[in-house]
PDB file of C-alpha atoms in Angstrom:
ATOM      1  CA  MET A   1       0.987   8.495 -19.969  1.00 94.00           C
ATOM      2  CA  LEU A   2      -2.053   6.793 -18.848  1.00 97.00           C
ATOM      3  CA  THR A   3      -2.753   6.240 -14.978  1.00 98.00           C
ATOM      4  CA  ILE A   4      -5.206   4.030 -13.064  1.00 98.00           C
ATOM      5  CA  THR A   5      -5.930   3.645  -9.345  1.00 98.00           C
ATOM      6  CA  LYS A   6      -7.511   1.062  -7.035  1.00 98.00           C
ATOM      7  CA  GLU A   7      -8.303   1.618  -3.613  1.00 98.00           C
ATOM      8  CA  PHE A   8      -8.238  -1.261  -0.742  1.00 98.00           C
ATOM      9  CA  HIS A   9      -9.146  -1.367   2.862  1.00 98.00           C
ATOM     10  CA  PHE A  10      -7.866  -3.340   5.689  1.00 98.00           C
ATOM     11  CA  SER A  11      -7.790  -2.964   9.617  1.00 98.00           C
ATOM     12  CA  ALA A  12      -4.666  -3.415  11.726  1.00 98.00           C
ATOM     13  CA  SER A  13      -2.715  -2.403  14.769  1.00 97.00           C
ATOM     14  CA  HIS A  14       0.577  -1.101  15.264  1.00 96.00           C
ATOM     15  CA  VAL A  15       3.108   0.550  17.904  1.00 95.00           C
ATOM     16  CA  LEU A  16       5.536   3.114  16.675  1.00 94.00           C
ATOM     17  CA  ASP A  17       8.042   2.012  19.276  1.00 88.00           C
ATOM     18  CA  ARG A  18      10.789   4.297  18.351  1.00 89.00           C
ATOM     19  CA  LEU A  19       8.667   7.212  19.392  1.00 93.00           C
ATOM     20  CA  PRO A  20       9.097   8.763  23.095  1.00 94.00           C
ATOM     21  CA  SER A  21       7.042   6.706  25.528  1.00 91.00           C
ATOM     22  CA  TRP A  22       4.707   9.799  26.289  1.00 95.00           C
ATOM     23  CA  HIS A  23       3.797   9.816  22.530  1.00 95.00           C
ATOM     24  CA  PRO A  24       0.280   8.294  22.148  1.00 92.00           C
ATOM     25  CA  CYS A  25       1.327   6.220  19.131  1.00 91.00           C
ATOM     26  CA  ALA A  26       3.943   4.798  21.218  1.00 93.00           C
ATOM     27  CA  ARG A  27       1.150   2.647  22.626  1.00 94.00           C
ATOM     28  CA  MET A  28      -0.622  -0.121  20.825  1.00 95.00           C
ATOM     29  CA  HIS A  29      -3.426   1.451  18.609  1.00 96.00           C
ATOM     30  CA  GLY A  30      -5.166   0.585  15.304  1.00 97.00           C
ATOM     31  CA  HIS A  31      -6.572   1.938  12.147  1.00 97.00           C
ATOM     32  CA  ASN A  32      -8.568   1.301   9.324  1.00 98.00           C
ATOM     33  CA  TYR A  33      -6.036   1.581   6.635  1.00 98.00           C
ATOM     34  CA  ILE A  34      -6.626   2.844   2.975  1.00 98.00           C
ATOM     35  CA  VAL A  35      -4.247   1.508   0.346  1.00 98.00           C
ATOM     36  CA  VAL A  36      -4.121   3.067  -2.842  1.00 98.00           C
ATOM     37  CA  LEU A  37      -2.312   1.407  -5.884  1.00 98.00           C
ATOM     38  CA  GLU A  38      -1.448   3.627  -8.781  1.00 98.00           C
ATOM     39  CA  LEU A  39      -0.277   2.191 -12.105  1.00 98.00           C
ATOM     40  CA  SER A  40       0.976   3.678 -15.268  1.00 98.00           C
ATOM     41  CA  ALA A  41       1.367   2.956 -18.826  1.00 97.00           C
ATOM     42  CA  ARG A  42       2.219   4.810 -21.998  1.00 97.00           C
ATOM     43  CA  ARG A  43      -0.392   4.754 -24.572  1.00 96.00           C
ATOM     44  CA  GLU A  44       1.261   2.491 -26.898  1.00 97.00           C
ATOM     45  CA  ASP A  45       1.993  -0.158 -23.841  1.00 96.00           C
ATOM     46  CA  LEU A  46      -1.668  -0.460 -23.099  1.00 97.00           C
ATOM     47  CA  THR A  47      -2.678  -4.167 -23.225  1.00 95.00           C
ATOM     48  CA  GLU A  48      -4.870  -5.350 -26.056  1.00 95.00           C
ATOM     49  CA  PRO A  49      -8.266  -4.524 -24.804  1.00 95.00           C
ATOM     50  CA  GLY A  50      -6.833  -0.896 -23.907  1.00 96.00           C
ATOM     51  CA  PHE A  51      -5.899  -1.346 -20.242  1.00 97.00           C
ATOM     52  CA  VAL A  52      -2.745  -0.126 -18.147  1.00 98.00           C
ATOM     53  CA  ARG A  53      -3.623  -3.319 -16.321  1.00 97.00           C
ATOM     54  CA  ASP A  54      -6.935  -5.233 -16.092  1.00 97.00           C
ATOM     55  CA  TYR A  55      -8.295  -4.242 -12.588  1.00 97.00           C
ATOM     56  CA  ARG A  56      -9.078  -7.935 -11.984  1.00 97.00           C
ATOM     57  CA  ASP A  57      -5.331  -8.607 -11.850  1.00 97.00           C
ATOM     58  CA  LEU A  58      -5.366  -6.573  -8.775  1.00 98.00           C
ATOM     59  CA  ASP A  59      -7.401  -9.241  -7.336  1.00 98.00           C
ATOM     60  CA  ALA A  60      -4.363 -10.910  -5.935  1.00 98.00           C
ATOM     61  CA  PHE A  61      -3.241  -7.924  -4.134  1.00 98.00           C
ATOM     62  CA  LYS A  62      -6.500  -7.793  -2.239  1.00 98.00           C
ATOM     63  CA  LYS A  63      -6.290 -11.412  -1.468  1.00 98.00           C
ATOM     64  CA  TRP A  64      -2.464 -10.938  -0.118  1.00 98.00           C
ATOM     65  CA  MET A  65      -3.783  -7.978   1.881  1.00 98.00           C
ATOM     66  CA  ASP A  66      -6.549  -9.687   3.601  1.00 98.00           C
ATOM     67  CA  ASP A  67      -4.235 -13.056   4.317  1.00 98.00           C
ATOM     68  CA  THR A  68      -1.173 -10.840   5.402  1.00 98.00           C
ATOM     69  CA  LEU A  69      -2.394  -7.429   6.698  1.00 98.00           C
ATOM     70  CA  ASP A  70      -5.902  -7.436   7.627  1.00 98.00           C
ATOM     71  CA  HIS A  71      -6.675  -7.778  11.374  1.00 98.00           C
ATOM     72  CA  ARG A  72      -3.073  -8.188  12.156  1.00 98.00           C
ATOM     73  CA  HIS A  73      -0.478  -6.387  14.225  1.00 97.00           C
ATOM     74  CA  LEU A  74       1.654  -4.569  11.515  1.00 97.00           C
ATOM     75  CA  ASN A  75       4.998  -4.699  13.896  1.00 96.00           C
ATOM     76  CA  GLU A  76       5.032  -8.714  13.271  1.00 96.00           C
ATOM     77  CA  ALA A  77       3.209  -8.813   9.826  1.00 97.00           C
ATOM     78  CA  MET A  78       6.100  -6.386   8.125  1.00 96.00           C
ATOM     79  CA  GLY A  79       8.598  -8.361  10.049  1.00 90.00           C
ATOM     80  CA  GLY A  80      11.159  -7.385  12.669  1.00 74.00           C
ATOM     81  CA  GLY A  81      13.198  -4.362  12.510  1.00 85.00           C
ATOM     82  CA  ILE A  82      10.895  -2.261  10.327  1.00 90.00           C
ATOM     83  CA  SER A  83       8.867   0.480  12.045  1.00 94.00           C
ATOM     84  CA  PRO A  84       5.257   0.046  10.623  1.00 96.00           C
ATOM     85  CA  SER A  85       4.832   3.732   9.944  1.00 97.00           C
ATOM     86  CA  ALA A  86       2.324   4.633   7.219  1.00 98.00           C
ATOM     87  CA  GLU A  87       5.378   5.945   5.042  1.00 98.00           C
ATOM     88  CA  ASN A  88       7.411   2.578   5.620  1.00 97.00           C
ATOM     89  CA  LEU A  89       4.231   0.303   5.159  1.00 98.00           C
ATOM     90  CA  ALA A  90       3.877   2.365   1.537  1.00 98.00           C
ATOM     91  CA  VAL A  91       7.613   1.551   0.814  1.00 98.00           C
ATOM     92  CA  TRP A  92       7.330  -1.814   1.899  1.00 98.00           C
ATOM     93  CA  ILE A  93       4.296  -2.725  -0.095  1.00 98.00           C
ATOM     94  CA  PHE A  94       5.827  -1.076  -3.048  1.00 98.00           C
ATOM     95  CA  ASP A  95       8.683  -3.109  -2.861  1.00 97.00           C
ATOM     96  CA  LEU A  96       6.607  -6.419  -2.699  1.00 97.00           C
ATOM     97  CA  TRP A  97       4.632  -5.728  -5.664  1.00 98.00           C
ATOM     98  CA  LYS A  98       6.765  -3.712  -8.088  1.00 98.00           C
ATOM     99  CA  GLU A  99       7.881  -7.232  -9.644  1.00 97.00           C
ATOM    100  CA  ARG A 100       4.444  -8.534  -9.765  1.00 97.00           C
ATOM    101  CA  PHE A 101       2.837  -5.194 -11.505  1.00 98.00           C
ATOM    102  CA  PRO A 102       5.692  -3.323 -13.248  1.00 97.00           C
ATOM    103  CA  GLU A 103       3.112  -0.761 -13.995  1.00 97.00           C
ATOM    104  CA  LEU A 104       3.013   0.473 -10.410  1.00 98.00           C
ATOM    105  CA  MET A 105       4.342   3.822  -9.631  1.00 98.00           C
ATOM    106  CA  ALA A 106       3.164   4.708  -6.501  1.00 98.00           C
ATOM    107  CA  VAL A 107       1.679   3.428  -3.156  1.00 98.00           C
ATOM    108  CA  ARG A 108      -0.592   5.603  -1.088  1.00 98.00           C
ATOM    109  CA  ILE A 109      -1.559   4.876   2.424  1.00 98.00           C
ATOM    110  CA  SER A 110      -4.069   6.367   4.777  1.00 98.00           C
ATOM    111  CA  GLU A 111      -4.351   5.549   8.564  1.00 97.00           C
ATOM    112  CA  THR A 112      -6.958   8.469   9.223  1.00 96.00           C
ATOM    113  CA  PRO A 113      -9.442  10.544   7.059  1.00 95.00           C
ATOM    114  CA  LYS A 114      -7.208  13.521   7.215  1.00 96.00           C
ATOM    115  CA  THR A 115      -3.443  11.822   6.721  1.00 97.00           C
ATOM    116  CA  TRP A 116      -1.823  10.235   3.878  1.00 98.00           C
ATOM    117  CA  ALA A 117       1.771   9.042   3.088  1.00 98.00           C
ATOM    118  CA  GLU A 118       2.878   8.202  -0.250  1.00 98.00           C
ATOM    119  CA  TYR A 119       5.753   6.372  -1.907  1.00 98.00           C
ATOM    120  CA  ARG A 120       6.585   7.088  -5.344  1.00 98.00           C
ATOM    121  CA  PRO A 121      10.087   6.145  -6.560  1.00 95.00           C
ATOM    122  CA  GLU A 122      11.934   8.654  -8.415  1.00 85.00           C
ATOM    123  CA  GLN A 123      12.201   8.024 -12.231  1.00 68.00           C
TER     124      GLN A 123
END
């Protein structure tokens, strides 16, 4: 199996309103997010030039992310009813992009330099 990753950045606010009111993350706050897409393919499934997927194809994700998430309030951008935790953000992105990028294997989200959440569906 061959794997590629690409890292993207955006800034956004959110409120984790399902936390107790005393919890600091229950108040509106923001992060400089890092999103990493991981795509994989078997050697025999590489494209003609030898790619899992051309990195330039991921420009569509960057544009979507800039238009949909960057400098937005994630509670609104992700739609009502979804708590915008890093974990839920990873699942939401994966579900939105898996059809477009069938090679997508995982989405990793960082809210701070020391924290990461990853969604990798079971195979």
